[in-house]
Tab-separated table of C-alpha atoms in Angstrom:
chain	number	residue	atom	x	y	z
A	1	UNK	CA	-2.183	45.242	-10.349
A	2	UNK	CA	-4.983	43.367	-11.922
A	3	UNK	CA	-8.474	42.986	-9.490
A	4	UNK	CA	-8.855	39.703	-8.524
A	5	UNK	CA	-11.285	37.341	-9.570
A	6	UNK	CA	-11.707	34.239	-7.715
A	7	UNK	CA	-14.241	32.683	-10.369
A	8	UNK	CA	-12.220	32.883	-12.928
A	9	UNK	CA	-9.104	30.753	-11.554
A	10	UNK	CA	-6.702	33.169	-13.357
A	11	UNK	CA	-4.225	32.936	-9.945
A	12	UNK	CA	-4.574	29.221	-9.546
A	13	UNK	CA	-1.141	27.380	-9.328
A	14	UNK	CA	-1.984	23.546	-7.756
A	15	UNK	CA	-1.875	21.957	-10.935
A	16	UNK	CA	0.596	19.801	-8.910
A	17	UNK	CA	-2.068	18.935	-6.392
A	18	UNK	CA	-5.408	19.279	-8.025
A	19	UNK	CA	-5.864	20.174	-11.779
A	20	UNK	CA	-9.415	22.588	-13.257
A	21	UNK	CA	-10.279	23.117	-16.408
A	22	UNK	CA	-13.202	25.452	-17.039
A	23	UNK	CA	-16.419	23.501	-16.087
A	24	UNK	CA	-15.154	21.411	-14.341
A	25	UNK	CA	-17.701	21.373	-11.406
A	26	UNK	CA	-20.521	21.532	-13.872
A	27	UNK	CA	-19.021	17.948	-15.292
A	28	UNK	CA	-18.665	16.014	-12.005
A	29	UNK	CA	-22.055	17.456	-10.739
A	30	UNK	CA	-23.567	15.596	-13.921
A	31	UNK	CA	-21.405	12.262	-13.772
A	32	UNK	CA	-21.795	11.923	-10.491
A	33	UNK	CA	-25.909	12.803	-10.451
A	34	UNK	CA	-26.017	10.058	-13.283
A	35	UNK	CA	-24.398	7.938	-11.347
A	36	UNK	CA	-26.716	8.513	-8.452
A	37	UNK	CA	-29.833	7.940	-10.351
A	38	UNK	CA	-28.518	4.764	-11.970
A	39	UNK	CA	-27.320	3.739	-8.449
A	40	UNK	CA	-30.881	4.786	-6.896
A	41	UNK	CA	-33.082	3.234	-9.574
A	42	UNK	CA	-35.019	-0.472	-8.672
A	43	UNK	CA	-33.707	-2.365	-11.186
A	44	UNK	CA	-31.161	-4.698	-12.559
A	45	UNK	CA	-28.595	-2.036	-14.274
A	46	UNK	CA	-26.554	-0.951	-11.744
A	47	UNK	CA	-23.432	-3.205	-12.286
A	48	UNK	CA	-23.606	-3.017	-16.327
A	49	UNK	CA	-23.551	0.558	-16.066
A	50	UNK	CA	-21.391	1.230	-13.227
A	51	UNK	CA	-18.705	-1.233	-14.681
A	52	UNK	CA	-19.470	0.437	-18.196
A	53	UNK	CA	-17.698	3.745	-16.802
A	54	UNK	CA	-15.049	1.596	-15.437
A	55	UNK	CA	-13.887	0.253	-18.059
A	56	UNK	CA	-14.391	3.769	-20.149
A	57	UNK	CA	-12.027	5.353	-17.385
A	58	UNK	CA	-9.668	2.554	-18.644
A	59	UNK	CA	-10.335	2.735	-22.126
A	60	UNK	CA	-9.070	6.963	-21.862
A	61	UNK	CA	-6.270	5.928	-19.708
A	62	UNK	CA	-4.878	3.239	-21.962
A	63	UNK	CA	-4.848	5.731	-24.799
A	64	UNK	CA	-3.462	8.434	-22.998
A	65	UNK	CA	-0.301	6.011	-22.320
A	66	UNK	CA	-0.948	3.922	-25.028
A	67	UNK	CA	-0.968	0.963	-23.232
A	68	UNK	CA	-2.195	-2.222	-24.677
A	69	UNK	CA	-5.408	-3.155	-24.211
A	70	UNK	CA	-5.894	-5.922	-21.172
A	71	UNK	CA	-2.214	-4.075	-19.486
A	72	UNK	CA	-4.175	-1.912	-17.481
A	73	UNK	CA	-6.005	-1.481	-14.606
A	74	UNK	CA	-7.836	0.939	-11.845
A	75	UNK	CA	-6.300	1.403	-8.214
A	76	UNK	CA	-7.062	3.519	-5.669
A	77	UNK	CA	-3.586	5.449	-5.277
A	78	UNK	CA	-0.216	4.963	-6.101
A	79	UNK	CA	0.582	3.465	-3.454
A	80	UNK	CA	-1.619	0.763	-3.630
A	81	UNK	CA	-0.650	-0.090	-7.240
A	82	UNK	CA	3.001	0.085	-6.480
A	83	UNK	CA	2.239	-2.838	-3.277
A	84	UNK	CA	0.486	-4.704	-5.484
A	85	UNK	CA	2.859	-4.860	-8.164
A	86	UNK	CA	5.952	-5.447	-5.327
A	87	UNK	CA	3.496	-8.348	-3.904
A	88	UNK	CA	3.026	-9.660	-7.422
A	89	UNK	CA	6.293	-10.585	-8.498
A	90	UNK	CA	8.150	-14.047	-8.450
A	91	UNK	CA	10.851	-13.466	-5.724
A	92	UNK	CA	13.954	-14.018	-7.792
A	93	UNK	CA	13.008	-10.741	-8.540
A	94	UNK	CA	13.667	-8.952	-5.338
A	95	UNK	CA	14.889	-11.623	-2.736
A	96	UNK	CA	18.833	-11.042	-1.607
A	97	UNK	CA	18.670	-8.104	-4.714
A	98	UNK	CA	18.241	-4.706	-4.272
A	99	UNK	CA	15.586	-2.236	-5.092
A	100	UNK	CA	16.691	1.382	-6.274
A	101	UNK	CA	14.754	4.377	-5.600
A	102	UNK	CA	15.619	8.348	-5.267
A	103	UNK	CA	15.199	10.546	-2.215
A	104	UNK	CA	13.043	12.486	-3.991
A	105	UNK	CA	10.569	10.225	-4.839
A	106	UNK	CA	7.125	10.719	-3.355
A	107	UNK	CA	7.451	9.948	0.451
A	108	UNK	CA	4.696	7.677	0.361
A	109	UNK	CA	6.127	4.928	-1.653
A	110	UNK	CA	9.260	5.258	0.128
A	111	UNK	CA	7.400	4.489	3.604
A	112	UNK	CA	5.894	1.379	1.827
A	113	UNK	CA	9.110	-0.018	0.315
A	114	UNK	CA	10.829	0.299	3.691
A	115	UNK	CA	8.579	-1.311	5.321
A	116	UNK	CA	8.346	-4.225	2.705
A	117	UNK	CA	12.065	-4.721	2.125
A	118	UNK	CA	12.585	-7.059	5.437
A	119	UNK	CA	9.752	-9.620	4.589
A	120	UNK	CA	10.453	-9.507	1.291
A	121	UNK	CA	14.231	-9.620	1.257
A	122	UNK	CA	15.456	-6.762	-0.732
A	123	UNK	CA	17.583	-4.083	0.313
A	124	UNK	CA	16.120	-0.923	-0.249
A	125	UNK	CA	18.742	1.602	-2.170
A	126	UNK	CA	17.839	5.054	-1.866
A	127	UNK	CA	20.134	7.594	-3.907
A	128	UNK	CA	21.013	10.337	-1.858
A	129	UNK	CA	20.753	14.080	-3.146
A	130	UNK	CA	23.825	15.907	-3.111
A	131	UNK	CA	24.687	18.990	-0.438
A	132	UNK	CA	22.578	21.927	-1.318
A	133	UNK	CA	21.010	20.428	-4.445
A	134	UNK	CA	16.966	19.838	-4.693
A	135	UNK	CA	16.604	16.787	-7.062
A	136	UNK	CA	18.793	13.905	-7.420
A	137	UNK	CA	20.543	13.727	-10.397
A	138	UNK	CA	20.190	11.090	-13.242
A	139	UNK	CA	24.386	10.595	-13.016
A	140	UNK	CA	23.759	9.486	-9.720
A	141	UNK	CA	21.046	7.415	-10.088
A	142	UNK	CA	22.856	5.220	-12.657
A	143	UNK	CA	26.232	4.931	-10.634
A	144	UNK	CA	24.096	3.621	-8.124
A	145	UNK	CA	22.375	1.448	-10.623
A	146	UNK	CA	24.482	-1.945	-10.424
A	147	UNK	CA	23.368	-5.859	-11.529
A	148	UNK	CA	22.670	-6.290	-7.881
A	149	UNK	CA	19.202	-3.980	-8.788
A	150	UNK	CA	16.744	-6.029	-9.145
A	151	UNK	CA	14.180	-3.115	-9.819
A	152	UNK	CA	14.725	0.331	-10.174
A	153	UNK	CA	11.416	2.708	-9.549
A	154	UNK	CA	12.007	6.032	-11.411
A	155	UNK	CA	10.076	8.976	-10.779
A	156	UNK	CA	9.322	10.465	-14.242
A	157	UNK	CA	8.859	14.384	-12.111
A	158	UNK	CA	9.230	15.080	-9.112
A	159	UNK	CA	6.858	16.311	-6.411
A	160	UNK	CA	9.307	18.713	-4.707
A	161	UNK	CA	11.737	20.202	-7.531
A	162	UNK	CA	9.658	19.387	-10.763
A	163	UNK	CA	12.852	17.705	-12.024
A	164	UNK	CA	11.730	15.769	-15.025
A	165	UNK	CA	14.625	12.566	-15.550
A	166	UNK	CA	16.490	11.533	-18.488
A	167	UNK	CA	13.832	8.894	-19.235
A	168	UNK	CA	15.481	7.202	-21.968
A	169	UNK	CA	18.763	7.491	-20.286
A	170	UNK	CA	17.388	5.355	-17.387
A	171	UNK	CA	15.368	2.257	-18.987
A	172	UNK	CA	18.479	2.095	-21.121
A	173	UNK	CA	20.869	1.827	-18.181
A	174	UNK	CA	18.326	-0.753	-16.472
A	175	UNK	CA	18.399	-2.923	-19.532
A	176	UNK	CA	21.503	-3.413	-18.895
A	177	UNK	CA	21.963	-3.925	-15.906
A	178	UNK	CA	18.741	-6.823	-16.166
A	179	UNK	CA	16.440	-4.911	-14.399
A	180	UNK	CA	12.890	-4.619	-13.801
A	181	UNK	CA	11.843	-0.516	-14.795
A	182	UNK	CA	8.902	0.855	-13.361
A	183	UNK	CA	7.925	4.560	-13.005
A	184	UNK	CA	5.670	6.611	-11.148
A	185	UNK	CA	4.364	9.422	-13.747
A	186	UNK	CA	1.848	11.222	-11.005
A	187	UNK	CA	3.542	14.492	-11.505
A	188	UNK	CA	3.952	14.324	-15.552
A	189	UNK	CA	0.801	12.932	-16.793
A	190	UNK	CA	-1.851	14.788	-18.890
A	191	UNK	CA	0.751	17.517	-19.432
A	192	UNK	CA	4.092	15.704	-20.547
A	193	UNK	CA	4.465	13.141	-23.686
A	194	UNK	CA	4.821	9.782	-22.324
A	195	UNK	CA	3.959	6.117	-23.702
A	196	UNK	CA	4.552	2.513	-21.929
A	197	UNK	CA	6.828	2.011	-24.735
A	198	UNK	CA	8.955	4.740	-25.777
A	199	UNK	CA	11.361	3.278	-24.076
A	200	UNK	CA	9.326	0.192	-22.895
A	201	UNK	CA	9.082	-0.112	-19.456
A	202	UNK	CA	7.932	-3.149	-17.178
A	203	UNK	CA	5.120	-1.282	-15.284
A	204	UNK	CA	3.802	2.432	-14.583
A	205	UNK	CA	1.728	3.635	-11.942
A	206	UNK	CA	-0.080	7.302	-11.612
A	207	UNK	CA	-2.720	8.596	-10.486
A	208	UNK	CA	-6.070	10.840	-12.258
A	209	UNK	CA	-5.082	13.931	-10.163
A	210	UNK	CA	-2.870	16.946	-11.153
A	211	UNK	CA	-2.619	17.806	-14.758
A	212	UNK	CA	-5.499	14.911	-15.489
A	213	UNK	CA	-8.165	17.033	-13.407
A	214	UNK	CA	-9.694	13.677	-11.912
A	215	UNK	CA	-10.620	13.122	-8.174
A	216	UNK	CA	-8.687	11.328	-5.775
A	217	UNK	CA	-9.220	7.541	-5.933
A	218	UNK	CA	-8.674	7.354	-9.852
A	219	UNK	CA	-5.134	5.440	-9.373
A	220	UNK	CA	-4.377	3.141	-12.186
A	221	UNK	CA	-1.552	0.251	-12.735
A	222	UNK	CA	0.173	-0.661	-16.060
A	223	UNK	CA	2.140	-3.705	-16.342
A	224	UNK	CA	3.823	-4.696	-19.517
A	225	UNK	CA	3.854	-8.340	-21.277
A	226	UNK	CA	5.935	-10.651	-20.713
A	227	UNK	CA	6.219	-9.698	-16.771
A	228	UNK	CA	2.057	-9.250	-16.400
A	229	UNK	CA	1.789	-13.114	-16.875
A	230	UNK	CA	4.375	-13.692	-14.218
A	231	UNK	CA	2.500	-11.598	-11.671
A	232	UNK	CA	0.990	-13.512	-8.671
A	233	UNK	CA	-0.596	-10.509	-6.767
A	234	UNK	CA	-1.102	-11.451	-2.997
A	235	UNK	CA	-3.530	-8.482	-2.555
A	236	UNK	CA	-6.347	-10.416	-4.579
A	237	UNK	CA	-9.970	-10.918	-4.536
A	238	UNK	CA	-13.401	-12.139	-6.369
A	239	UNK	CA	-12.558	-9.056	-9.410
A	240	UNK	CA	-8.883	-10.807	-9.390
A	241	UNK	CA	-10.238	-13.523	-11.154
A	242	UNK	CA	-11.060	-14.337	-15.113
A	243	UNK	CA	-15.322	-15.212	-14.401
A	244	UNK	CA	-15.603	-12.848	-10.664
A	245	UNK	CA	-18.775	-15.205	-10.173
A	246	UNK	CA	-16.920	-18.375	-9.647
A	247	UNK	CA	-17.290	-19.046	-6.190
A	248	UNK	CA	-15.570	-22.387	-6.081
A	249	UNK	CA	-13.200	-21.707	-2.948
A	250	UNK	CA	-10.593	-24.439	-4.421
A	251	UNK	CA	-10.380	-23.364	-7.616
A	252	UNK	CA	-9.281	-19.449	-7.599
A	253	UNK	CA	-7.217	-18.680	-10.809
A	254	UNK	CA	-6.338	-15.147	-12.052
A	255	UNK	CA	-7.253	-13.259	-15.047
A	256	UNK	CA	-5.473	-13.368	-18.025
A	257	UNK	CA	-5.003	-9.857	-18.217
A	258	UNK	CA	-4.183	-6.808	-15.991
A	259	UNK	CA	-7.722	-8.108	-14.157
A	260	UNK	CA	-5.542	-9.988	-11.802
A	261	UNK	CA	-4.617	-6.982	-10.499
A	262	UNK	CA	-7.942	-6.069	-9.310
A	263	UNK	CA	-8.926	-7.652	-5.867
A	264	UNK	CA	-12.501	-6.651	-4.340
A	265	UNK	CA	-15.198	-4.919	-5.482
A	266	UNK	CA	-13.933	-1.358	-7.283
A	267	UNK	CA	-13.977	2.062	-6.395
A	268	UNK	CA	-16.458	2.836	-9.915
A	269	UNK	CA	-17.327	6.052	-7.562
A	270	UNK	CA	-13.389	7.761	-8.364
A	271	UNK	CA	-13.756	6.505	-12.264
A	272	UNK	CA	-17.099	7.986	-12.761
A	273	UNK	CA	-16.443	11.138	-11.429
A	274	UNK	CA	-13.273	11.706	-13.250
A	275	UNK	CA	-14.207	10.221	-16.697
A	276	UNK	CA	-15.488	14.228	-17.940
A	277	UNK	CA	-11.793	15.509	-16.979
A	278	UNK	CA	-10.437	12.180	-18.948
A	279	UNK	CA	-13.065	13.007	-21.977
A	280	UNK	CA	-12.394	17.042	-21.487
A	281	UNK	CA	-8.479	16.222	-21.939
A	282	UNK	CA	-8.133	13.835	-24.517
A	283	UNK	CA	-9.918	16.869	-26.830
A	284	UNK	CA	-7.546	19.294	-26.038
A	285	UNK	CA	-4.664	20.204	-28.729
A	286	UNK	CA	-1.873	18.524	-26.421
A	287	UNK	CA	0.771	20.297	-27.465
A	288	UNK	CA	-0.842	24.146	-27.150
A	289	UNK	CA	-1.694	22.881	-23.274
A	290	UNK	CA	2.345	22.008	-22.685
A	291	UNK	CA	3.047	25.295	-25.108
A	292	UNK	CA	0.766	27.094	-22.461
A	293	UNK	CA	2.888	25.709	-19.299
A	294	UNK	CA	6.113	26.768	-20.968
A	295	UNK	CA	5.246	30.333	-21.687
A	296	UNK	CA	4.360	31.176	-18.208
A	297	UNK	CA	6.558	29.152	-16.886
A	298	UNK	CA	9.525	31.248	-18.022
A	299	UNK	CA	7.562	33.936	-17.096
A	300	UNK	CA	7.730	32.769	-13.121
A	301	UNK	CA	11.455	32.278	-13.634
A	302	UNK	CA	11.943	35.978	-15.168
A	303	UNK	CA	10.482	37.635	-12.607
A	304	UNK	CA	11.634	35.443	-9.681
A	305	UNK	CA	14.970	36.437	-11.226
A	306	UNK	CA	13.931	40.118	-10.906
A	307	UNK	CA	12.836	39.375	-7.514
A	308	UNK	CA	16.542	37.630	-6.165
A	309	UNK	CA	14.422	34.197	-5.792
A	310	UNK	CA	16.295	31.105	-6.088
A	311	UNK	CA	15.303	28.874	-8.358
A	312	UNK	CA	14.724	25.076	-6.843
A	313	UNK	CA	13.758	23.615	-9.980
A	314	UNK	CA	15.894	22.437	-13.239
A	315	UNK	CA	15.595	26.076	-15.335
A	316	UNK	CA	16.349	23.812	-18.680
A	317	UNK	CA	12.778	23.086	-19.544
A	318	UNK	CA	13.616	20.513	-21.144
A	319	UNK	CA	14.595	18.685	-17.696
A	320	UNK	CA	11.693	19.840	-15.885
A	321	UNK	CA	8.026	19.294	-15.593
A	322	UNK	CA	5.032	21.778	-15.241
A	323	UNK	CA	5.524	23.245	-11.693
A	324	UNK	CA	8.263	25.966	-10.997
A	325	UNK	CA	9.652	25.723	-7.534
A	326	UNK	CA	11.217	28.881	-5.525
A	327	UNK	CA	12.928	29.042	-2.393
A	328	UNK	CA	11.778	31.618	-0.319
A	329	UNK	CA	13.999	33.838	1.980
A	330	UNK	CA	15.008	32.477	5.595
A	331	UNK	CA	13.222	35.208	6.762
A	332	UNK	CA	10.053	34.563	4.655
A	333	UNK	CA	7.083	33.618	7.037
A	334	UNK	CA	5.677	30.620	4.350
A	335	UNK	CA	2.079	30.287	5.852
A	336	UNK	CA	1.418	33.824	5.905
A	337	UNK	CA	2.503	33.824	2.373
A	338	UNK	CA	0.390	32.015	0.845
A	339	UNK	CA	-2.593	33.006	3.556
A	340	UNK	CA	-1.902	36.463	2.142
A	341	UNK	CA	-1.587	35.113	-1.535
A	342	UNK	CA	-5.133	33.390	-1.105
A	343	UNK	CA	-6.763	36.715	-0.093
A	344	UNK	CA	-5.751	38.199	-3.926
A	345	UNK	CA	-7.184	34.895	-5.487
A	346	UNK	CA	-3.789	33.488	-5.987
A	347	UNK	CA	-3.732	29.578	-5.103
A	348	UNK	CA	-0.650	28.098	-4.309
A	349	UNK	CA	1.608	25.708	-1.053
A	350	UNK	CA	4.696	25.841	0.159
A	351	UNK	CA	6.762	22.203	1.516
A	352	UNK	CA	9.184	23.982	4.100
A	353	UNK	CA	10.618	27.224	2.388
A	354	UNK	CA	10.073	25.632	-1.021
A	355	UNK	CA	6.837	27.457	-2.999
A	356	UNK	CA	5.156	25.386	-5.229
A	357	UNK	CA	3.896	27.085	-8.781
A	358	UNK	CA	2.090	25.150	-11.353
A	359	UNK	CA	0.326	27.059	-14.102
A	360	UNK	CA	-2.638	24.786	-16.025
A	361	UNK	CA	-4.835	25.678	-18.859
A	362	UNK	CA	-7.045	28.551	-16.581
A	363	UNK	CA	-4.221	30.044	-15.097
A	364	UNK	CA	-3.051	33.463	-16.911
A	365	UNK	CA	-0.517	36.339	-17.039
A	366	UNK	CA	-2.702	38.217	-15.475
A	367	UNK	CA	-2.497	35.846	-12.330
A	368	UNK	CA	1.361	36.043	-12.809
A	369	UNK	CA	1.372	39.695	-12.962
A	370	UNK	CA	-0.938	39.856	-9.589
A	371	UNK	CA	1.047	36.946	-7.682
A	372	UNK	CA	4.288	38.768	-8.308
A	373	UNK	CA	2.840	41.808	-6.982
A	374	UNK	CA	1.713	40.411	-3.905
A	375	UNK	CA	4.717	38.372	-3.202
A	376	UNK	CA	7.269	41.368	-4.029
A	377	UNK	CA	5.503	43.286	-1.352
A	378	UNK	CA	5.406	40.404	0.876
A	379	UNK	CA	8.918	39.755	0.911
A	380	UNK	CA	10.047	43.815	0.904
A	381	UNK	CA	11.688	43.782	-2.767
């Protein structure tokens, strides 16, 4: 079995939680300290610069998705870009219609659509996963998908299963149908191909964590023209508004562009500390990084195979994302697991009996060959 070497990161599997790249820390310890200085330093600059990063976080971001300029804009999570989009919209859009979600889409925005639906006077449709299965399927999700759906919220991959959906398949069947489309890409972006219009779709939401290698705080929101003008944003503020220094309390009027989505003063702290993973990304060779993912991603699946492991993630790559889930044995004892897993520099979770694998760019065979080891003997096969 290969030594372990904790420096190196060759065992590290969280790309689903928190995405490195070699010098990483190195990076953030300079953006940061320049931030501090600028921040420290008696005179006028603070704001120029400060915003300056800003906007350069949403400068990389608006490539990366290659959304038009003015259609996007920072958040803190996804949650709080997905409530201000639902508090945004003129009601004929959701009041007496229904909104359509999966069960497995991340738990958080399901909490925050529950409790919105009764004020707001949409049902709230959640498609069911079928007995035994870990990802709801994209059949389902369209024979749920009626005229009554006023907006559907797709989950480009998901969190438990790494199911990646029939993208295409979707914003076509919402078209239809008359729907708003708006997806959460949180567990795709950075690794998977994906643009705000290919297919065009009404607004996207993600966050600067996983594949991206940011910190937490880097949300963003994307809405797409013609719905952006149409947006009314309750959760607004001074930053919400074309000239922030008007302080005439009668005369508020949003931006023009995704601005009106912004409500107090920022969080430039989350943009300016994950602008060098934004920068560090965008000169990568894209498709070696997904080429990367793939090859030891079938590697997991051959020798969880080998191993009798189930396999609770789609084994078509094609239909899944970056992470490779595997459902340990009844008898497996999960924390112990990956306590033990830790100890031989191998970095991974478990959500119940469900263990979570997600190689990145400093993860290596070598960490394959030594987390296979370790869980073989851990599990007595």
């Amino acid at each position: 079995m290969n030594a372990p070497n904790p420096a190196n990161g060759d065992g590290y599997f969280l790309y689903h939680s928190i995405g490195m790249y070699p010098g990483k820390a190195e990076d953030m310890t300079a953006a940061l300290a320049a931030f501090s200085s600028s921040w420290g330093t008696f005179d006028d600059s603070q704001w120029t610069q400060a915003l300056g990063r800003r906007q350069q976080f949403i400068d990389r971001w608006s490539s990366l998705i290659g959304a038009p300029r003015g259609t996007l804009t920072t958040a803190e999570n996804v949650t709080t870009a997905l409530y201000s989009l639902i508090g945004s919209l003129p009601a004929h859009h959701l009041a007496g219609r229904k909104l359509l979600v999966a069960a497995d889409c991340f738990p958080s925005l399901h909490f925050l659509l529950a409790g919105l639906a009764p004020r707001l006077g949409f049902t709230l449709e959640t498609v069911p996963l079928r007995s035994g299965e870990h990802w709801v399927r994209d059949e389902d999700m369209i024979a749920a998908w009626t005229e009554e759906v006023g907006l559907a919220l797709i989950t480009f991959v998901t969190s438990t299963a790494s199911h990646r959906c029939d993208l295409e398949l979707l914003v076509a069947h919402g078209r239809r149908m008359g729907s708003l489309v708006g997806v959460d890409i949180t567990q795709g972006a950075g690794l998977l191909p994906f643009r705000v219009d290919a297919p065009a779709v009404d607004f996207t939401v993600s966050t600067t964590l996983k594949w991206l290698c940011g910190t937490p705080g880097a949300g963003i929101i994307h809405v797409a023209e013609p719905l952006l003008k149409q947006c009314r944003p309750e959760l607004r503020g001074w930053f919400s508004q074309e000239n922030i220094f008007s302080w005439d309390l009668d005369a508020f009027a949003y931006a023009a562009d995704a601005r009106r989505f912004d409500h107090g003063t920022p969080s430039v702290l989350a943009c300016a500390g994950s602008l060098p993973a934004l920068e560090w990304h965008a000169a990568q060779d894209q498709a070696a990084m997904l080429a990367h993912n793939r090859a030891l991603g079938a590697e997991i699946i051959a020798r969880a195979d080998e191993l009798g492991l189930s396999l609770a993630s789609p084994r078509d790559e094609r239909r899944r994302g970056g992470s490779i889930m595997l459902r340990l044995p009844d008898s497996a004892n999960t924390a112990e697991i990956v306590d033990r897993l830790r100890a031989d520099a191998v970095h991974a979770d478990c959500r119940g009996r469900i263990l979570r694998l997600s190689p990145g760019m400093i993860t290596t065979r070598a960490g394959v060959d030594r987390l296979f080891a370790r869980l073989g003997g851990l599990l007595g096969r």
